[in-house]
């Protein structure tokens, strides 16, 4: 029983593989390609790569449902924050135009620290309070949980999250199959078919 559980794929267990399971899969793959061993560093890299890949997929889904802000023109953050400019407040536009996401470049950074580091906590808290005060008072409508339709739409728009065409096409096909549901006639026909099969084996199904 334990061996069968170890051989199950993520699609069956609905969980990410453990470090040991991933190492076992990599050893088998390495052996099939003529390699003798797999280093711990290689397994660690694959673990981080899987986490990064899943984060990219989740980000593509959430960015389609919630508003967000950009840092440096590409880094998405502050998903779902209800901080929208209030057009009737003069300070609102000024607060958003003067939004500082990094400390001033004129300040000399400490040794080993990048210029694009986060602002001091006090400044960040003051900035967040000002933006909240200048935002609208209408709370956004609550969204339903993420479903397969959200994932299907996100993967169609952000195809770069799965760059391999074969893997992309296979997963899109799986999503479409998950979205399909039999109607009442098909369910009734399936029930009749199961009853006929059971009757041949001498069983009864109600």
PDB file of C-alpha atoms in Angstrom:
ATOM      1  CA  UNK A   1       0.000   0.000   0.000  1.00  0.00           C
ATOM      2  CA  UNK A   2       2.759   2.456   0.900  1.00  0.00           C
ATOM      3  CA  UNK A   3       4.598   1.830  -2.370  1.00  0.00           C
ATOM      4  CA  UNK A   4       1.458   2.557  -4.376  1.00  0.00           C
ATOM      5  CA  UNK A   5       0.981   5.864  -2.546  1.00  0.00           C
ATOM      6  CA  UNK A   6       4.554   6.917  -3.309  1.00  0.00           C
ATOM      7  CA  UNK A   7       4.043   6.264  -7.015  1.00  0.00           C
ATOM      8  CA  UNK A   8       0.920   8.376  -7.333  1.00  0.00           C
ATOM      9  CA  UNK A   9       1.142  11.583  -9.344  1.00  0.00           C
ATOM     10  CA  UNK A  10       0.224  15.048  -8.121  1.00  0.00           C
ATOM     11  CA  UNK A  11      -2.998  14.869 -10.137  1.00  0.00           C
ATOM     12  CA  UNK A  12      -4.053  11.916  -7.961  1.00  0.00           C
ATOM     13  CA  UNK A  13      -2.877  13.050  -4.540  1.00  0.00           C
ATOM     14  CA  UNK A  14      -3.765  16.738  -5.128  1.00  0.00           C
ATOM     15  CA  UNK A  15      -0.553  17.615  -3.271  1.00  0.00           C
ATOM     16  CA  UNK A  16       2.916  18.705  -4.274  1.00  0.00           C
ATOM     17  CA  UNK A  17       5.540  15.950  -4.181  1.00  0.00           C
ATOM     18  CA  UNK A  18       7.827  15.774  -1.193  1.00  0.00           C
ATOM     19  CA  UNK A  19      11.559  16.296  -1.538  1.00  0.00           C
ATOM     20  CA  UNK A  20      12.150  12.545  -1.436  1.00  0.00           C
ATOM     21  CA  UNK A  21       9.457  11.747  -4.000  1.00  0.00           C
ATOM     22  CA  UNK A  22      10.817  14.375  -6.357  1.00  0.00           C
ATOM     23  CA  UNK A  23      14.338  13.015  -5.939  1.00  0.00           C
ATOM     24  CA  UNK A  24      13.085   9.536  -6.804  1.00  0.00           C
ATOM     25  CA  UNK A  25      11.381  10.765  -9.960  1.00  0.00           C
ATOM     26  CA  UNK A  26      14.499  12.680 -10.983  1.00  0.00           C
ATOM     27  CA  UNK A  27      16.716   9.618 -10.413  1.00  0.00           C
ATOM     28  CA  UNK A  28      14.489   7.536 -12.698  1.00  0.00           C
ATOM     29  CA  UNK A  29      14.523  10.262 -15.359  1.00  0.00           C
ATOM     30  CA  UNK A  30      18.298  10.646 -15.062  1.00  0.00           C
ATOM     31  CA  UNK A  31      18.787   6.890 -15.441  1.00  0.00           C
ATOM     32  CA  UNK A  32      16.616   6.868 -18.566  1.00  0.00           C
ATOM     33  CA  UNK A  33      18.897   9.529 -20.081  1.00  0.00           C
ATOM     34  CA  UNK A  34      22.117   7.749 -19.263  1.00  0.00           C
ATOM     35  CA  UNK A  35      23.030   9.598 -16.049  1.00  0.00           C
ATOM     36  CA  UNK A  36      24.181   7.828 -12.907  1.00  0.00           C
ATOM     37  CA  UNK A  37      23.065  10.107 -10.087  1.00  0.00           C
ATOM     38  CA  UNK A  38      21.175  13.262  -9.086  1.00  0.00           C
ATOM     39  CA  UNK A  39      22.712  15.810  -6.746  1.00  0.00           C
ATOM     40  CA  UNK A  40      20.832  17.419  -3.880  1.00  0.00           C
ATOM     41  CA  UNK A  41      21.390  20.834  -5.453  1.00  0.00           C
ATOM     42  CA  UNK A  42      19.569  19.718  -8.609  1.00  0.00           C
ATOM     43  CA  UNK A  43      16.565  18.533  -6.591  1.00  0.00           C
ATOM     44  CA  UNK A  44      16.503  21.808  -4.671  1.00  0.00           C
ATOM     45  CA  UNK A  45      16.528  23.796  -7.910  1.00  0.00           C
ATOM     46  CA  UNK A  46      13.598  21.789  -9.249  1.00  0.00           C
ATOM     47  CA  UNK A  47      11.658  22.315  -5.989  1.00  0.00           C
ATOM     48  CA  UNK A  48      12.101  26.087  -6.258  1.00  0.00           C
ATOM     49  CA  UNK A  49      11.252  25.977  -9.965  1.00  0.00           C
ATOM     50  CA  UNK A  50       7.968  24.177  -9.251  1.00  0.00           C
ATOM     51  CA  UNK A  51       7.061  26.734  -6.573  1.00  0.00           C
ATOM     52  CA  UNK A  52       7.873  29.627  -8.925  1.00  0.00           C
ATOM     53  CA  UNK A  53       5.844  28.047 -11.721  1.00  0.00           C
ATOM     54  CA  UNK A  54       2.792  27.611  -9.492  1.00  0.00           C
ATOM     55  CA  UNK A  55       3.116  31.177  -8.223  1.00  0.00           C
ATOM     56  CA  UNK A  56       3.146  32.446 -11.814  1.00  0.00           C
ATOM     57  CA  UNK A  57      -0.054  30.533 -12.582  1.00  0.00           C
ATOM     58  CA  UNK A  58      -1.764  31.804  -9.425  1.00  0.00           C
ATOM     59  CA  UNK A  59      -0.640  35.349 -10.199  1.00  0.00           C
ATOM     60  CA  UNK A  60      -2.096  35.140 -13.705  1.00  0.00           C
ATOM     61  CA  UNK A  61      -5.433  34.004 -12.268  1.00  0.00           C
ATOM     62  CA  UNK A  62      -5.614  36.537  -9.420  1.00  0.00           C
ATOM     63  CA  UNK A  63      -4.525  39.448 -11.633  1.00  0.00           C
ATOM     64  CA  UNK A  64      -7.597  38.789 -13.790  1.00  0.00           C
ATOM     65  CA  UNK A  65      -9.910  39.061 -10.768  1.00  0.00           C
ATOM     66  CA  UNK A  66      -8.370  41.723  -8.550  1.00  0.00           C
ATOM     67  CA  UNK A  67      -6.789  45.113  -9.047  1.00  0.00           C
ATOM     68  CA  UNK A  68      -3.100  45.431  -8.303  1.00  0.00           C
ATOM     69  CA  UNK A  69      -0.235  47.891  -8.425  1.00  0.00           C
ATOM     70  CA  UNK A  70       3.059  47.707 -10.285  1.00  0.00           C
ATOM     71  CA  UNK A  71       6.566  48.301  -9.038  1.00  0.00           C
ATOM     72  CA  UNK A  72       9.295  49.068 -11.585  1.00  0.00           C
ATOM     73  CA  UNK A  73       6.715  48.597 -14.324  1.00  0.00           C
ATOM     74  CA  UNK A  74       6.490  44.812 -14.050  1.00  0.00           C
ATOM     75  CA  UNK A  75       6.383  43.580 -10.428  1.00  0.00           C
ATOM     76  CA  UNK A  76       2.755  43.108  -9.350  1.00  0.00           C
ATOM     77  CA  UNK A  77       1.791  43.620  -5.717  1.00  0.00           C
ATOM     78  CA  UNK A  78      -1.045  44.867  -3.465  1.00  0.00           C
ATOM     79  CA  UNK A  79      -3.592  42.529  -5.038  1.00  0.00           C
ATOM     80  CA  UNK A  80      -7.173  43.284  -4.109  1.00  0.00           C
ATOM     81  CA  UNK A  81      -6.430  46.440  -2.159  1.00  0.00           C
ATOM     82  CA  UNK A  82      -9.448  48.751  -2.151  1.00  0.00           C
ATOM     83  CA  UNK A  83      -7.427  51.895  -2.707  1.00  0.00           C
ATOM     84  CA  UNK A  84      -8.971  53.688  -5.656  1.00  0.00           C
ATOM     85  CA  UNK A  85      -8.545  57.400  -6.383  1.00  0.00           C
ATOM     86  CA  UNK A  86     -11.443  59.584  -5.256  1.00  0.00           C
ATOM     87  CA  UNK A  87     -11.941  62.038  -8.145  1.00  0.00           C
ATOM     88  CA  UNK A  88     -13.691  64.598  -5.929  1.00  0.00           C
ATOM     89  CA  UNK A  89     -10.704  65.000  -3.590  1.00  0.00           C
ATOM     90  CA  UNK A  90      -7.880  67.251  -4.698  1.00  0.00           C
ATOM     91  CA  UNK A  91      -5.326  65.392  -2.606  1.00  0.00           C
ATOM     92  CA  UNK A  92      -6.258  62.085  -4.224  1.00  0.00           C
ATOM     93  CA  UNK A  93      -4.558  62.696  -7.558  1.00  0.00           C
ATOM     94  CA  UNK A  94      -1.534  64.258  -5.859  1.00  0.00           C
ATOM     95  CA  UNK A  95      -1.166  61.262  -3.564  1.00  0.00           C
ATOM     96  CA  UNK A  96      -1.187  58.829  -6.471  1.00  0.00           C
ATOM     97  CA  UNK A  97       1.084  60.900  -8.676  1.00  0.00           C
ATOM     98  CA  UNK A  98       3.606  61.261  -5.873  1.00  0.00           C
ATOM     99  CA  UNK A  99       3.468  57.611  -4.914  1.00  0.00           C
ATOM    100  CA  UNK A 100       6.987  56.575  -3.924  1.00  0.00           C
ATOM    101  CA  UNK A 101       7.737  52.905  -4.138  1.00  0.00           C
ATOM    102  CA  UNK A 102      11.481  53.252  -3.465  1.00  0.00           C
ATOM    103  CA  UNK A 103      13.574  55.472  -1.231  1.00  0.00           C
ATOM    104  CA  UNK A 104      15.021  58.579  -2.908  1.00  0.00           C
ATOM    105  CA  UNK A 105      17.998  57.799  -5.083  1.00  0.00           C
ATOM    106  CA  UNK A 106      19.897  60.744  -3.637  1.00  0.00           C
ATOM    107  CA  UNK A 107      20.303  58.924  -0.344  1.00  0.00           C
ATOM    108  CA  UNK A 108      23.376  56.742  -0.074  1.00  0.00           C
ATOM    109  CA  UNK A 109      22.273  53.142   0.492  1.00  0.00           C
ATOM    110  CA  UNK A 110      23.959  50.998   3.138  1.00  0.00           C
ATOM    111  CA  UNK A 111      26.682  48.619   1.921  1.00  0.00           C
ATOM    112  CA  UNK A 112      25.217  45.632   0.133  1.00  0.00           C
ATOM    113  CA  UNK A 113      21.731  47.161  -0.177  1.00  0.00           C
ATOM    114  CA  UNK A 114      20.139  47.882  -3.519  1.00  0.00           C
ATOM    115  CA  UNK A 115      18.762  51.307  -4.386  1.00  0.00           C
ATOM    116  CA  UNK A 116      15.408  49.718  -5.245  1.00  0.00           C
ATOM    117  CA  UNK A 117      14.814  48.492  -1.693  1.00  0.00           C
ATOM    118  CA  UNK A 118      11.624  49.067   0.239  1.00  0.00           C
ATOM    119  CA  UNK A 119      10.917  52.433   1.911  1.00  0.00           C
ATOM    120  CA  UNK A 120      11.227  52.730   5.689  1.00  0.00           C
ATOM    121  CA  UNK A 121       8.304  51.220   7.629  1.00  0.00           C
ATOM    122  CA  UNK A 122       7.158  54.596   8.991  1.00  0.00           C
ATOM    123  CA  UNK A 123       7.089  56.158   5.523  1.00  0.00           C
ATOM    124  CA  UNK A 124       5.294  53.155   4.047  1.00  0.00           C
ATOM    125  CA  UNK A 125       2.670  53.243   6.818  1.00  0.00           C
ATOM    126  CA  UNK A 126       2.125  56.978   6.359  1.00  0.00           C
ATOM    127  CA  UNK A 127       1.839  56.567   2.619  1.00  0.00           C
ATOM    128  CA  UNK A 128      -0.683  53.726   2.956  1.00  0.00           C
ATOM    129  CA  UNK A 129      -2.774  55.775   5.408  1.00  0.00           C
ATOM    130  CA  UNK A 130      -2.797  58.755   3.028  1.00  0.00           C
ATOM    131  CA  UNK A 131      -3.843  56.617   0.078  1.00  0.00           C
ATOM    132  CA  UNK A 132      -6.598  55.004   2.119  1.00  0.00           C
ATOM    133  CA  UNK A 133      -7.874  58.402   3.259  1.00  0.00           C
ATOM    134  CA  UNK A 134      -7.935  59.670  -0.342  1.00  0.00           C
ATOM    135  CA  UNK A 135      -9.664  56.567  -1.711  1.00  0.00           C
ATOM    136  CA  UNK A 136     -13.328  55.955  -2.293  1.00  0.00           C
ATOM    137  CA  UNK A 137     -15.587  54.635   0.426  1.00  0.00           C
ATOM    138  CA  UNK A 138     -17.314  52.008  -1.734  1.00  0.00           C
ATOM    139  CA  UNK A 139     -16.207  48.485  -0.894  1.00  0.00           C
ATOM    140  CA  UNK A 140     -15.781  46.178  -3.896  1.00  0.00           C
ATOM    141  CA  UNK A 141     -18.201  43.325  -4.302  1.00  0.00           C
ATOM    142  CA  UNK A 142     -16.981  40.020  -2.916  1.00  0.00           C
ATOM    143  CA  UNK A 143     -15.948  37.535  -5.569  1.00  0.00           C
ATOM    144  CA  UNK A 144     -16.756  33.826  -5.600  1.00  0.00           C
ATOM    145  CA  UNK A 145     -13.923  31.322  -5.114  1.00  0.00           C
ATOM    146  CA  UNK A 146     -11.542  30.725  -8.002  1.00  0.00           C
ATOM    147  CA  UNK A 147     -12.917  28.059 -10.321  1.00  0.00           C
ATOM    148  CA  UNK A 148     -11.873  26.266 -13.495  1.00  0.00           C
ATOM    149  CA  UNK A 149     -13.333  29.029 -15.673  1.00  0.00           C
ATOM    150  CA  UNK A 150     -10.950  31.536 -14.074  1.00  0.00           C
ATOM    151  CA  UNK A 151      -7.989  29.234 -14.685  1.00  0.00           C
ATOM    152  CA  UNK A 152      -9.077  28.579 -18.268  1.00  0.00           C
ATOM    153  CA  UNK A 153      -9.370  32.299 -19.032  1.00  0.00           C
ATOM    154  CA  UNK A 154      -6.060  33.139 -17.337  1.00  0.00           C
ATOM    155  CA  UNK A 155      -4.132  30.507 -19.280  1.00  0.00           C
ATOM    156  CA  UNK A 156      -5.670  31.653 -22.555  1.00  0.00           C
ATOM    157  CA  UNK A 157      -4.615  35.264 -21.938  1.00  0.00           C
ATOM    158  CA  UNK A 158      -1.281  34.629 -20.206  1.00  0.00           C
ATOM    159  CA  UNK A 159       0.050  31.795 -22.329  1.00  0.00           C
ATOM    160  CA  UNK A 160       3.604  32.629 -21.307  1.00  0.00           C
ATOM    161  CA  UNK A 161       3.106  30.995 -17.905  1.00  0.00           C
ATOM    162  CA  UNK A 162       3.281  27.576 -19.640  1.00  0.00           C
ATOM    163  CA  UNK A 163       5.792  28.124 -22.459  1.00  0.00           C
ATOM    164  CA  UNK A 164       5.926  24.480 -23.586  1.00  0.00           C
ATOM    165  CA  UNK A 165       3.173  24.009 -26.182  1.00  0.00           C
ATOM    166  CA  UNK A 166       2.723  20.281 -25.500  1.00  0.00           C
ATOM    167  CA  UNK A 167       2.224  20.798 -21.753  1.00  0.00           C
ATOM    168  CA  UNK A 168       0.017  23.820 -22.387  1.00  0.00           C
ATOM    169  CA  UNK A 169      -2.262  21.943 -24.796  1.00  0.00           C
ATOM    170  CA  UNK A 170      -2.483  18.949 -22.449  1.00  0.00           C
ATOM    171  CA  UNK A 171      -3.508  21.080 -19.476  1.00  0.00           C
ATOM    172  CA  UNK A 172      -6.026  23.094 -21.495  1.00  0.00           C
ATOM    173  CA  UNK A 173      -7.581  19.804 -22.565  1.00  0.00           C
ATOM    174  CA  UNK A 174      -7.769  18.660 -18.942  1.00  0.00           C
ATOM    175  CA  UNK A 175      -9.426  21.914 -17.903  1.00  0.00           C
ATOM    176  CA  UNK A 176     -12.033  21.599 -20.661  1.00  0.00           C
ATOM    177  CA  UNK A 177     -12.780  18.040 -19.546  1.00  0.00           C
ATOM    178  CA  UNK A 178     -13.213  19.250 -15.961  1.00  0.00           C
ATOM    179  CA  UNK A 179     -15.644  21.926 -17.154  1.00  0.00           C
ATOM    180  CA  UNK A 180     -17.786  19.368 -18.971  1.00  0.00           C
ATOM    181  CA  UNK A 181     -20.670  17.864 -17.038  1.00  0.00           C
ATOM    182  CA  UNK A 182     -23.160  15.268 -18.309  1.00  0.00           C
ATOM    183  CA  UNK A 183     -26.797  16.251 -18.658  1.00  0.00           C
ATOM    184  CA  UNK A 184     -29.727  14.338 -17.186  1.00  0.00           C
ATOM    185  CA  UNK A 185     -30.191  12.132 -20.252  1.00  0.00           C
ATOM    186  CA  UNK A 186     -26.529  11.122 -20.255  1.00  0.00           C
ATOM    187  CA  UNK A 187     -26.676  10.360 -16.531  1.00  0.00           C
ATOM    188  CA  UNK A 188     -29.773   8.235 -17.056  1.00  0.00           C
ATOM    189  CA  UNK A 189     -28.142   6.338 -19.919  1.00  0.00           C
ATOM    190  CA  UNK A 190     -25.069   5.739 -17.787  1.00  0.00           C
ATOM    191  CA  UNK A 191     -27.249   4.380 -14.992  1.00  0.00           C
ATOM    192  CA  UNK A 192     -29.028   2.004 -17.392  1.00  0.00           C
ATOM    193  CA  UNK A 193     -25.689   0.881 -18.788  1.00  0.00           C
ATOM    194  CA  UNK A 194     -24.343   0.139 -15.319  1.00  0.00           C
ATOM    195  CA  UNK A 195     -27.484  -1.800 -14.415  1.00  0.00           C
ATOM    196  CA  UNK A 196     -27.119  -3.964 -17.543  1.00  0.00           C
ATOM    197  CA  UNK A 197     -23.481  -4.673 -16.771  1.00  0.00           C
ATOM    198  CA  UNK A 198     -24.372  -5.541 -13.186  1.00  0.00           C
ATOM    199  CA  UNK A 199     -27.219  -7.792 -14.342  1.00  0.00           C
ATOM    200  CA  UNK A 200     -24.775  -9.806 -16.447  1.00  0.00           C
ATOM    201  CA  UNK A 201     -22.636 -10.356 -13.352  1.00  0.00           C
ATOM    202  CA  UNK A 202     -25.637 -11.301 -11.207  1.00  0.00           C
ATOM    203  CA  UNK A 203     -25.654  -8.081  -9.186  1.00  0.00           C
ATOM    204  CA  UNK A 204     -28.361  -5.506  -8.630  1.00  0.00           C
ATOM    205  CA  UNK A 205     -27.932  -1.718  -8.625  1.00  0.00           C
ATOM    206  CA  UNK A 206     -30.683   0.607  -7.447  1.00  0.00           C
TER     207      UNK A 206
END
